[in-house]
XYZ file of C-alpha atoms in Angstrom:
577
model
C 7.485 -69.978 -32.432
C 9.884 -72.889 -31.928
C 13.134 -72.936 -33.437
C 12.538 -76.640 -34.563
C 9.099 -75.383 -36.298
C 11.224 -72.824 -37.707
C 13.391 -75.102 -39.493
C 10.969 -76.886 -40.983
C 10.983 -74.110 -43.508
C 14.629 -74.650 -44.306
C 13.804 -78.532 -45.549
C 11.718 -76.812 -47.865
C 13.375 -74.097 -49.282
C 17.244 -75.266 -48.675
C 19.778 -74.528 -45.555
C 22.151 -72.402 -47.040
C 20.822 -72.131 -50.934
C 21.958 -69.399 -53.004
C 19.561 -66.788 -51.837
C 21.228 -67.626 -48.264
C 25.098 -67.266 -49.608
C 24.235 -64.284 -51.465
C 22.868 -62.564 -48.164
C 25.784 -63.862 -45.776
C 28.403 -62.977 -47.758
C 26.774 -59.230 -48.094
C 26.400 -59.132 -44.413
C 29.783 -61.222 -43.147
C 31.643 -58.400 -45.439
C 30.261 -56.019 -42.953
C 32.197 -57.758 -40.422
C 35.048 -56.794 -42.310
C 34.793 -53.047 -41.521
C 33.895 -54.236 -37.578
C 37.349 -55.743 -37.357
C 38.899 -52.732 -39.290
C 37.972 -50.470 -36.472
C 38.443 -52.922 -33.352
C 42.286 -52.666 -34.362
C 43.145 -49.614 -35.805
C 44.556 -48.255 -32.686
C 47.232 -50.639 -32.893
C 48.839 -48.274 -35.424
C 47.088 -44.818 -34.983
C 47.533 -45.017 -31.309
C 51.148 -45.281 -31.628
C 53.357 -43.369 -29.308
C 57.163 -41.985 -31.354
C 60.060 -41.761 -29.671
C 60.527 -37.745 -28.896
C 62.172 -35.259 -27.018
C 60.958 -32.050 -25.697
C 61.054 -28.782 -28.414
C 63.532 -26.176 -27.054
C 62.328 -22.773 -26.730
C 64.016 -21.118 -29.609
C 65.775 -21.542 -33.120
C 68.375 -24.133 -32.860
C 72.348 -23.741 -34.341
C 73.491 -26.843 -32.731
C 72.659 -30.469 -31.949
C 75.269 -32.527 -29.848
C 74.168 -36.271 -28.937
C 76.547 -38.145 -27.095
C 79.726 -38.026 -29.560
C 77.873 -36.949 -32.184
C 76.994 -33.015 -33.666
C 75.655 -33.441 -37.239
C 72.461 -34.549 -36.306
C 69.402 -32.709 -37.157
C 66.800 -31.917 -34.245
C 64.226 -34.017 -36.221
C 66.569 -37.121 -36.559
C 67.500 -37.272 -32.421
C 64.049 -38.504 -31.485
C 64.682 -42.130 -33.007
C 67.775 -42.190 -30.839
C 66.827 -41.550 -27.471
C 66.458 -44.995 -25.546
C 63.124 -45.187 -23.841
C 64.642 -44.767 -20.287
C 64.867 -41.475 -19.019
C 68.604 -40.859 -19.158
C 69.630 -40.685 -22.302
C 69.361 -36.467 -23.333
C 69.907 -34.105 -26.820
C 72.125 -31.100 -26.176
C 71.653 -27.854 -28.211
C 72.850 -24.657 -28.669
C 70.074 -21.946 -29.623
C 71.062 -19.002 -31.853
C 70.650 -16.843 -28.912
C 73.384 -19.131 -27.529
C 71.155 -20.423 -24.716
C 72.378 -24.349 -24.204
C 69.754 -27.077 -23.347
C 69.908 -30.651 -22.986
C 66.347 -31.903 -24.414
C 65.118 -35.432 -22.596
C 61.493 -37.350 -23.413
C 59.546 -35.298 -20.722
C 61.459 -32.256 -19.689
C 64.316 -29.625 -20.641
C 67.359 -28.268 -18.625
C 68.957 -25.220 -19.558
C 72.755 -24.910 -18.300
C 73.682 -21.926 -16.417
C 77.242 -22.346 -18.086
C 77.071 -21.227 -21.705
C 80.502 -21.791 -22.898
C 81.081 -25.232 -22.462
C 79.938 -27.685 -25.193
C 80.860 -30.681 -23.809
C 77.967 -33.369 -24.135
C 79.094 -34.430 -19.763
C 78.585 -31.777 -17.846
C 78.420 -31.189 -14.388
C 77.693 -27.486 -13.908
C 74.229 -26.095 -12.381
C 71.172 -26.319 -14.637
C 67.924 -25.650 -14.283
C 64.813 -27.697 -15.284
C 61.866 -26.603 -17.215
C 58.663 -28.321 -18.232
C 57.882 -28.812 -21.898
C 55.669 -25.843 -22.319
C 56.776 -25.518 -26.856
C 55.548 -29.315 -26.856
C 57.743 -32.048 -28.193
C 59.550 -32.530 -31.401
C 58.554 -36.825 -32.522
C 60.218 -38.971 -34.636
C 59.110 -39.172 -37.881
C 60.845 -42.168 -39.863
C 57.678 -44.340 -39.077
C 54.815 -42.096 -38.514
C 54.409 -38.815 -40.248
C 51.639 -38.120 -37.477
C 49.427 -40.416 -34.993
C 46.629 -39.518 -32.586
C 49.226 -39.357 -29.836
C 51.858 -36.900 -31.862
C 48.236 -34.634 -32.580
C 47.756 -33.707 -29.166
C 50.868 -34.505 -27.347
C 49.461 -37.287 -25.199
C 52.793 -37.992 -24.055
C 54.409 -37.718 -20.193
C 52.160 -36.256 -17.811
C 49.316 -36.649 -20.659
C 50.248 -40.375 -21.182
C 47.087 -41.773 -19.424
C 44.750 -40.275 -21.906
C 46.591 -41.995 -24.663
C 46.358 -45.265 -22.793
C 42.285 -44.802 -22.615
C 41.900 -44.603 -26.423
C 41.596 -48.410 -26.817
C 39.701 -49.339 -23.326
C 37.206 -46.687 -24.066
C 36.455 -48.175 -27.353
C 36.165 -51.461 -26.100
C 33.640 -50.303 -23.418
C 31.742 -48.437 -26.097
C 31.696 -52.496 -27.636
C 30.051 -53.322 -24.596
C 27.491 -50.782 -24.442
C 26.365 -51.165 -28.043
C 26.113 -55.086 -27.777
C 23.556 -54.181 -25.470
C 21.426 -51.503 -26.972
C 21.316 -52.409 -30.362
C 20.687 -56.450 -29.274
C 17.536 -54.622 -27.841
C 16.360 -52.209 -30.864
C 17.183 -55.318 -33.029
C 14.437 -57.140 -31.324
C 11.722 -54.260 -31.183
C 12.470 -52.256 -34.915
C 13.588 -55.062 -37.096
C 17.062 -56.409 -38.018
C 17.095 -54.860 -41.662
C 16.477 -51.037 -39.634
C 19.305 -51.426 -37.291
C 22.088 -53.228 -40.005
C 21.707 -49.941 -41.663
C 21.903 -47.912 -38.779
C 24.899 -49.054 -38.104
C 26.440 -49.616 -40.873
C 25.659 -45.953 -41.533
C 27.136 -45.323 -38.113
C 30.053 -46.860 -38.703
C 30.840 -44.619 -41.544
C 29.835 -41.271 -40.407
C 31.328 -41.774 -36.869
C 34.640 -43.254 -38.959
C 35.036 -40.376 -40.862
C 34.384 -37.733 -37.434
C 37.218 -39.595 -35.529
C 39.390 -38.743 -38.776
C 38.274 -34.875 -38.846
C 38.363 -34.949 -34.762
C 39.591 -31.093 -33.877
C 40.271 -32.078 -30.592
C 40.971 -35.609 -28.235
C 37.408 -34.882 -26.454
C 35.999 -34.960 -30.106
C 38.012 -37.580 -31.401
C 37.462 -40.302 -27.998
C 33.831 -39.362 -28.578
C 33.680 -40.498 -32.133
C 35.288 -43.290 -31.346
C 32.739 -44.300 -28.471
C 29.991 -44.179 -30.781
C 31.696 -45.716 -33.845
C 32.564 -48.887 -31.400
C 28.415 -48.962 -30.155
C 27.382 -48.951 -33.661
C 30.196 -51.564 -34.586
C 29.705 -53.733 -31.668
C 25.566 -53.474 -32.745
C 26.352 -54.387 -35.915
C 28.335 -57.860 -35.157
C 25.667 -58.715 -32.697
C 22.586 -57.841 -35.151
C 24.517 -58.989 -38.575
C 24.992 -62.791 -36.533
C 21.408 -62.540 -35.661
C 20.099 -61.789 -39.329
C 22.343 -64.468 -41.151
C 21.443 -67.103 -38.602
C 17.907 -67.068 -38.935
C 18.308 -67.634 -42.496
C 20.559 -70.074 -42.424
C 19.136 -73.616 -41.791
C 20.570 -75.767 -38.917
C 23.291 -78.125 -41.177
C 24.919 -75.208 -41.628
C 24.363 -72.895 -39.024
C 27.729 -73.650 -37.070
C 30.030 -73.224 -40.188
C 28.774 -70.516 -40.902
C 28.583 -68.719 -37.882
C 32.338 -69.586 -36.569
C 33.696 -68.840 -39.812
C 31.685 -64.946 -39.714
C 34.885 -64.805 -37.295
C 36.936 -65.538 -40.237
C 35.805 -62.067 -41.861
C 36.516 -60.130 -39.348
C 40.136 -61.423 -39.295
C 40.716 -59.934 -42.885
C 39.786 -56.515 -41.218
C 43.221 -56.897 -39.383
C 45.282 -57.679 -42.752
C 43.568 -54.814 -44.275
C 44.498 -52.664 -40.805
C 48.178 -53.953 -41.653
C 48.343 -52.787 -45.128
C 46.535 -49.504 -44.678
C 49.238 -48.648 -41.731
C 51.999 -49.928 -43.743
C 51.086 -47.505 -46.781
C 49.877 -44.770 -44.755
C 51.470 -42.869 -42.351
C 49.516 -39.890 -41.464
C 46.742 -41.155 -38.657
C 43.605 -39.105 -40.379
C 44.066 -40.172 -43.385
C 44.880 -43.736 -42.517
C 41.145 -43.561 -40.513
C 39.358 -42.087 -43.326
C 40.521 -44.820 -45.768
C 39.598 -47.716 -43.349
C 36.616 -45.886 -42.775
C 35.529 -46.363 -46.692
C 35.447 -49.948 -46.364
C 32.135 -49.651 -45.184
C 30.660 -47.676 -47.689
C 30.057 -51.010 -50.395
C 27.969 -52.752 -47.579
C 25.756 -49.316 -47.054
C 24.954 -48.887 -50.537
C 23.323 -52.208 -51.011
C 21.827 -53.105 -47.543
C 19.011 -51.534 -48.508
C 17.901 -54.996 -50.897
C 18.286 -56.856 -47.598
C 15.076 -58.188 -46.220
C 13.756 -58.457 -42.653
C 14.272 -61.790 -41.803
C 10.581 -64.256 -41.625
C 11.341 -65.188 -37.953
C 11.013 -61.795 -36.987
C 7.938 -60.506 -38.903
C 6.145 -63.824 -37.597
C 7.594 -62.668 -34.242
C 5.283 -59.603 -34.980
C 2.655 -60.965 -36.636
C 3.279 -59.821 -40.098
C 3.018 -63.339 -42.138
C 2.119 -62.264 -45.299
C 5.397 -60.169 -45.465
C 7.131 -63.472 -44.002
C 5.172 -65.524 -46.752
C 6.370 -62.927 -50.183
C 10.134 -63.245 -47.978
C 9.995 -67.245 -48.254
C 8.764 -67.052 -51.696
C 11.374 -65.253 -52.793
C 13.714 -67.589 -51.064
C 11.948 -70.618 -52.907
C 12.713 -68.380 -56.228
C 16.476 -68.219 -55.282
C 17.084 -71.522 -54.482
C 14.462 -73.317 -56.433
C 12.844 -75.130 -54.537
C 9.352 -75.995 -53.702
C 6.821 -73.677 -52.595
C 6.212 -73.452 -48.680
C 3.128 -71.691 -46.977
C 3.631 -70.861 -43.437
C 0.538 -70.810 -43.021
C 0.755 -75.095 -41.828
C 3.643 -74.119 -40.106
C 1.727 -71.424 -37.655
C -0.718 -74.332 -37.278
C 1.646 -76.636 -36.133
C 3.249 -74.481 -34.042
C 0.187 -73.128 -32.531
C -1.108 -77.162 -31.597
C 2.110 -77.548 -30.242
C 4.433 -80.543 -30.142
C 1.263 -83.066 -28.737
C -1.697 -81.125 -29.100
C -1.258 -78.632 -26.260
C -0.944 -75.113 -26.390
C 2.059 -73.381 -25.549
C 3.498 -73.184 -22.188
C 4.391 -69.968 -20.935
C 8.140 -69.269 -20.804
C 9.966 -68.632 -17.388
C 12.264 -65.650 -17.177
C 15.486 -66.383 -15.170
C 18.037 -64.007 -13.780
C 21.470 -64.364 -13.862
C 21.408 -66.331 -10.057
C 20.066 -69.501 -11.984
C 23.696 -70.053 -13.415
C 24.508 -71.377 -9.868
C 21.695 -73.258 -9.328
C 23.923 -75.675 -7.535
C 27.535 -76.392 -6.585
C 28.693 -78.134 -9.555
C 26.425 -75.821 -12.179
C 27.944 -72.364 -9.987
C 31.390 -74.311 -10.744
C 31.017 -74.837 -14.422
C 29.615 -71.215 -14.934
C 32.724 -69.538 -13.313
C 34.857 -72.180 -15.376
C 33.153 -70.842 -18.869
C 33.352 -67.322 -17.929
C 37.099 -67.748 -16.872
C 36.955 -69.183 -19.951
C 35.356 -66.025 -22.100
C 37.744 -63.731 -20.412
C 40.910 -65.625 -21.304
C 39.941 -66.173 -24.995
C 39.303 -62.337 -25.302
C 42.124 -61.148 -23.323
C 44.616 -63.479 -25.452
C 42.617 -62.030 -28.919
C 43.582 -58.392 -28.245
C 46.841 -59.071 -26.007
C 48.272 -60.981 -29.045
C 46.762 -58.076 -31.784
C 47.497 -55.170 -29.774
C 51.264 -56.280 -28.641
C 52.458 -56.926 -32.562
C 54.216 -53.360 -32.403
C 56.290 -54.432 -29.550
C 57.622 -57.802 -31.094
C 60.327 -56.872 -33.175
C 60.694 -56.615 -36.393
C 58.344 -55.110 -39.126
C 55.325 -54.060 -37.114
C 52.770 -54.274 -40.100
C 54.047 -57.850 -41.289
C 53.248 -58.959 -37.602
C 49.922 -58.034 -37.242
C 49.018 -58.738 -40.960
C 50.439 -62.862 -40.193
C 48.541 -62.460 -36.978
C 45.653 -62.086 -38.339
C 46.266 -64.505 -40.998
C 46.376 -67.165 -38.627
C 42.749 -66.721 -37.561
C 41.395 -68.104 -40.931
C 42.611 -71.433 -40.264
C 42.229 -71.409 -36.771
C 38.407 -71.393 -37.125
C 38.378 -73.827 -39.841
C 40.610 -75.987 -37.465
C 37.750 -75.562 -34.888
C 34.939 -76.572 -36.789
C 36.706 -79.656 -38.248
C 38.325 -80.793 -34.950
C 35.389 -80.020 -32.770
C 33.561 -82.894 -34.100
C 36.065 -85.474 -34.155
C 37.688 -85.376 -31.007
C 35.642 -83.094 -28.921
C 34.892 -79.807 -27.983
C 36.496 -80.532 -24.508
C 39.440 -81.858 -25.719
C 39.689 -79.101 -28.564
C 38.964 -76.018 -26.003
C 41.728 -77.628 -23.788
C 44.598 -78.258 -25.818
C 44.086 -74.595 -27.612
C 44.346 -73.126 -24.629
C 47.260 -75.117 -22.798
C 49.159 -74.796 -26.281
C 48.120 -70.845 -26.230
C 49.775 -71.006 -22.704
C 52.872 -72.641 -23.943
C 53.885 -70.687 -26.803
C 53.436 -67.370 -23.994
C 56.223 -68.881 -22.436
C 57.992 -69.838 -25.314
C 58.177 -66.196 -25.882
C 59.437 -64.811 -22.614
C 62.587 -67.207 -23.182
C 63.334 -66.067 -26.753
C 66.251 -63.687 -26.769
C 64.944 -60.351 -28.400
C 67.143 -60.133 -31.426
C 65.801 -63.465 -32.157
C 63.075 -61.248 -33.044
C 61.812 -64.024 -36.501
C 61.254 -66.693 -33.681
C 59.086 -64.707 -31.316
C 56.953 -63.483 -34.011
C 56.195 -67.619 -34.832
C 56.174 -68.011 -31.841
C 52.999 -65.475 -31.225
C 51.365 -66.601 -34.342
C 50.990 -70.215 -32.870
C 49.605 -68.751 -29.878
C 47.059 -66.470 -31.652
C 46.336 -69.491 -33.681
C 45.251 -71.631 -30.440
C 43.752 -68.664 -28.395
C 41.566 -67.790 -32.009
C 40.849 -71.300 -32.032
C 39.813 -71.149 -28.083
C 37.947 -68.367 -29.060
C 35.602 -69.436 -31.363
C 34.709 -72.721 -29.879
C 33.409 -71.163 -26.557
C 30.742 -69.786 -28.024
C 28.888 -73.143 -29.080
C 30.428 -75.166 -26.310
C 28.729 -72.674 -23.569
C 25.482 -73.358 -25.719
C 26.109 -76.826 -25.046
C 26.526 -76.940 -21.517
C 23.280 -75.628 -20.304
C 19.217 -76.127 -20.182
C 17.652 -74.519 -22.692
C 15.811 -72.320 -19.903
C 19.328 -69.784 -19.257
C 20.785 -70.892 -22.495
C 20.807 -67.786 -23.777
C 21.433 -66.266 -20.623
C 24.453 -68.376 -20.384
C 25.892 -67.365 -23.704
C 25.117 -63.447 -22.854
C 26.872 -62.922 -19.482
C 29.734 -64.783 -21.101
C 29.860 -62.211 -23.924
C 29.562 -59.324 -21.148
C 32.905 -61.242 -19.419
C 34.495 -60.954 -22.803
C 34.193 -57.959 -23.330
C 35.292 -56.733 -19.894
C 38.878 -58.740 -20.566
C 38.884 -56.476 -23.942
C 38.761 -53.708 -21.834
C 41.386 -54.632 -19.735
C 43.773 -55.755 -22.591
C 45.013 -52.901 -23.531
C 46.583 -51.996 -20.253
C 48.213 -55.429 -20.079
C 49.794 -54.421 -23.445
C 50.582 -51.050 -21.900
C 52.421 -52.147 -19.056
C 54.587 -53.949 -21.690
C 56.942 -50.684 -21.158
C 57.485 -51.766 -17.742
C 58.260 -55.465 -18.400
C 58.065 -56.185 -22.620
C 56.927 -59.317 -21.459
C 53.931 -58.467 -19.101
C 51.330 -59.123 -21.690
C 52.906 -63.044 -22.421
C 52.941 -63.758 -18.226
C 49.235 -62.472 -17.735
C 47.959 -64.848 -21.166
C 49.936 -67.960 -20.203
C 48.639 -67.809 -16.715
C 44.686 -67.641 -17.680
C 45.590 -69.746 -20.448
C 46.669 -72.568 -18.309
C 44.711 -71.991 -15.240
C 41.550 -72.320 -17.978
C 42.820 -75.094 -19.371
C 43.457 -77.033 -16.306
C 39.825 -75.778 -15.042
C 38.523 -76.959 -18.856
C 39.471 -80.389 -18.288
C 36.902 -80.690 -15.523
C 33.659 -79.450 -17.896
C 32.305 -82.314 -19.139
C 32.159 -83.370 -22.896
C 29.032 -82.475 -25.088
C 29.897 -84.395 -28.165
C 27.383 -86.706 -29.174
C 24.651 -85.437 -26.484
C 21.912 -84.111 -27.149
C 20.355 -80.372 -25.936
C 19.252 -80.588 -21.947
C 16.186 -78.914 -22.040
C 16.533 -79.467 -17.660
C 18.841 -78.545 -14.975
C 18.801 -82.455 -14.719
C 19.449 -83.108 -18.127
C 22.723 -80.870 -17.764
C 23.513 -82.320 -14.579
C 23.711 -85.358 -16.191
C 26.394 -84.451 -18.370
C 28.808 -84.718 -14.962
C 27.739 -88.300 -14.283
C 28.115 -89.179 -17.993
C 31.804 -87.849 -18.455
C 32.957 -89.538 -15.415
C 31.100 -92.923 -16.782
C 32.653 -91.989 -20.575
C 35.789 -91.502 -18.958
C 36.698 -94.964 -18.380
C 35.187 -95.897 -21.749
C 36.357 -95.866 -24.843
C 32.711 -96.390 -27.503
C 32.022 -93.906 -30.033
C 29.464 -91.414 -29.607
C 26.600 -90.923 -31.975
C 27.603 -87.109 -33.738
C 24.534 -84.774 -33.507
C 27.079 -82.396 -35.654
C 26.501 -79.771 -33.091
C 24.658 -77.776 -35.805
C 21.331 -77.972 -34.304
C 22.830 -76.469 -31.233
C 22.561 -72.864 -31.968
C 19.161 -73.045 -33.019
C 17.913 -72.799 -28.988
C 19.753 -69.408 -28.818
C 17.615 -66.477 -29.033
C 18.582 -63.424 -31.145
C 18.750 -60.902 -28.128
C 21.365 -62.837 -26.622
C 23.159 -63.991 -29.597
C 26.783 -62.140 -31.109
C 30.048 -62.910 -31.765
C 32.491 -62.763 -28.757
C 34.843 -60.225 -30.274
């Protein structure tokens, strides 16, 4: 059934009536809980200072000048370079000089001195490490010592997850399209909970990484399923509101991730309590009804008639029977019968130089808006500060970001909007790199105005890669952008990992992308004003028309870019996150 058809039952029983806001706000709450567990490794994941446990009961502690300190208080003292050490003197009078990843025990016993030069002999840390507390009572990393030699398995909690993200996009995209919308929202929802509340009980890291796999699948299902179900009931003059500001949701996930972490400090407990965020959505999904595009997708009208009846009910408005609109859709647009639809792979994005070009652009594009997202999250530990009031003002920022987007986007361009959000994303990463580090107040500004472009990047690309291709790989288009999205979320947390290297790794890889995109953005053309290509023609046109506009200066006619998203199909539809 076409999509136009399909909207013919939205002049008749309203766009975005009450029946509509009651159902999008139960379903973009959802998205809540999604952005809940896309970030709560920021804080569960983190790694204490620490020093290695000596092998016995300890009489005295000796750090630098310093011997009233309690073993439990060193930790926050050590540096995080390697040379800085705890001396101590066991009851046994044994003395050893503790470091971050191993233990020496002097041969020389009767010297106290914190300098010494005598032999000593080196030991692993077999009795495990003693962490600083003063932040964390415990985190996922202080639970099974993923520190030193284990350090790599801490650094795969967050790319796991994030290829979990990937996986479930996938799957449940699928299932969505073969058992019904209203099945898999409360599978996963579901999911989300019960896979939540394992990674908090998690007896062991094999147990907990595995909990976490599946609770990003079903997470990652749910976004792409939830966008699917609100957008078929949502008419086209307010489909792209809507659907950019679903984003908006999920950014109140990360305040709540903030203020969890800042009033709970014990990493199991913390997880179980974000994990109950989900349970409002699970006990009422069940009044949520299969959506009338898909039951007429399977043939079931008179379940897609009592749906839009109800709707009618809601919003009061008139009665519609589908039953004219499966005639009209059945003649066709001039009396034909439907045409047979083409499948394309994903080779028909380069269908020719300048179409292989603007694909590579828009998926340069994807990755940079993602990789920003979760550098700019992830990295809010390491920019000074209080940690929790840093993540909780970047995710503020968001909320106006996407309202920003979908007021700017038809007034000066998508183009010019993608463009400047990302060369302003790049600026501000530079901006960053030259702010002294006890100027802590102005980097943390500093990274809000760049989450605020790169958010604002980010939830433009979506509609402008709609824009910028046929209507025969539309949705192909859109997908294999997603996929590149969520391979940069993959890949973000080692950028944010390699921050203990260089603190500034993280700012140098986002301002690069960002600009390279930017500069690469300027050369897509502008969709404002145009209408859908249904051709590879009709999109190679847009070219010819830029370079014509470009020496121009009329005003376009403003299709609103609502109607746009009506040509993507559900399969290949989700939010980028």
């Amino acid at each position: 059934m076409g999509s136009r058809h399909f909207d013919w039952i939205y002049d008749h029983v309203g766009h975005f009536g009450r029946f509509q806001r009651v159902l999008y706000f139960i379903c973009a709450f959802q998205n809540i809980s999604c952005g809940i567990h896309y970030l709560a490794s920021v804080f569960m994941g983190v790694t204490p200072r620490h020093v290695c446990r000596p092998p016995g009961n300890v009489s005295l502690v000796v750090f630098h000048n310093h011997s009233n300190w309690s073993l439990e208080d060193t930790g926050a003292l050590l540096s995080l370079g390697q040379k800085d050490y705890v001396m101590v003197q066991l009851q046994n009078g044994e003395i050893w000089e503790l470091s971050r990843c191993s233990r020496n025990k002097r041969e020389n016993t009767s010297s106290l001195d914190y300098e010494y030069t005598g032999s000593k002999k080196e030991f692993p840390c077999v009795d495990g490490y003693i962490y600083d507390q003063n932040t964390w009572k415990s985190t996922a990393v202080t639970q099974w010592n993923l520190v030193c030699d284990r350090k790599w398995l801490a650094m795969l909690i967050q790319p796991l997850f994030m290829f979990g993200v990937l996986l479930g996009s996938v799957t449940f995209g699928y299932f969505s399209d073969r058992l019904g919308r209203r099945v898999v929202l409360w599978a996963t929802s579901s999911g989300m909970f019960l896979f939540g509340i394992a990674a908090a009980f998690a007896v062991d890291y094999y147990t907990f990484m595995a909990a976490r796999f599946f609770l990003a699948m079903v997470a990652s299902g749910y976004l792409v399923v939830g966008f699917v179900y609100v957008m078929e009931f949502i008419g086209m003059k307010s489909r792209t509101w809507a659907s950019v500001h679903l984003h908006s949701f999920f950014a109140v996930g990360t305040l709540l991730v903030a203020l969890t972490g800042y009033l709970v400090r014990t990493w199991w407990l913390y997880q179980m309590i974000l994990s109950t965020v989900t349970v409002p959505f699970i006990l009422c999904c069940w009044v949520l009804p299969e959506t009338p595009f898909w039951l007429l997708s399977e043939g079931r009208y008179e379940e897609a008639q009592k749906i839009v009846d109800i709707m009618t009910k809601w919003n009061r408005t008139s009665s519609c029977k589908l039953s004219e609109l499966l005639s009209l859709d059945l003649q066709g647009p001039v009396g034909n019968s439907p045409t047979e639809v083409q499948k394309h792979s994903l080779s028909h994005l380069f269908y020719n130089w300048n179409i292989a070009t603007r694909t590579l652009t828009v998926w340069l594009i994807w990755f940079t808006g993602s990789l920003g997202f979760y550098s700019f999250s992830l990295n809010s530990v390491n920019l000074g500060g209080n940690e929790y009031l840093n993540l909780f003002l970047l995710g503020v920022v968001e909320i106006p970001a996407y309202t920003f987007v979908c007021i700017a986007m038809d007034k000066v361009g998508r183009r010019t909007v993608l463009a400047y959000s990302l060369f302003c994303s790049a600026l501000t990463c530079g901006v960053i790199m030259v702010i002294p580090q006890k100027h802590y107040i102005l980097g943390v500004v500093a990274a809000m105005v760049g989450k605020f472009a790169i958010g604002a990047a980010f939830g433009l690309i979506y509609l402008y890669t709609a824009e910028l291709y046929p209507t025969i790989v539309r949705s192909l288009a859109v997908g294999s952008g997603s996929m590149v999205c969520r391979l940069a979320s993959i890949l973000a947390p080692f950028s944010v990992d390699l921050s203990s290297v260089w603190i500034f790794i993280p700012q140098l890889f986002v301002g690069t992308m960002a600009f390279l995109s930017g500069v690469l953005t300027l050369k897509l053309p502008e969709t404002l004003g145009k209408q859908l290509a249904t051709t590879w023609e009709e999109a190679a046109k847009l070219e010819s028309e830029n370079e014509s506009n470009s020496s121009k200066f009329l005003p376009t006619t403003n299709n609103s870019g609502l109607e746009k998203t009506e040509a993507i199909t559900p399969r290949d539809s989700g939010l980028g996150e």
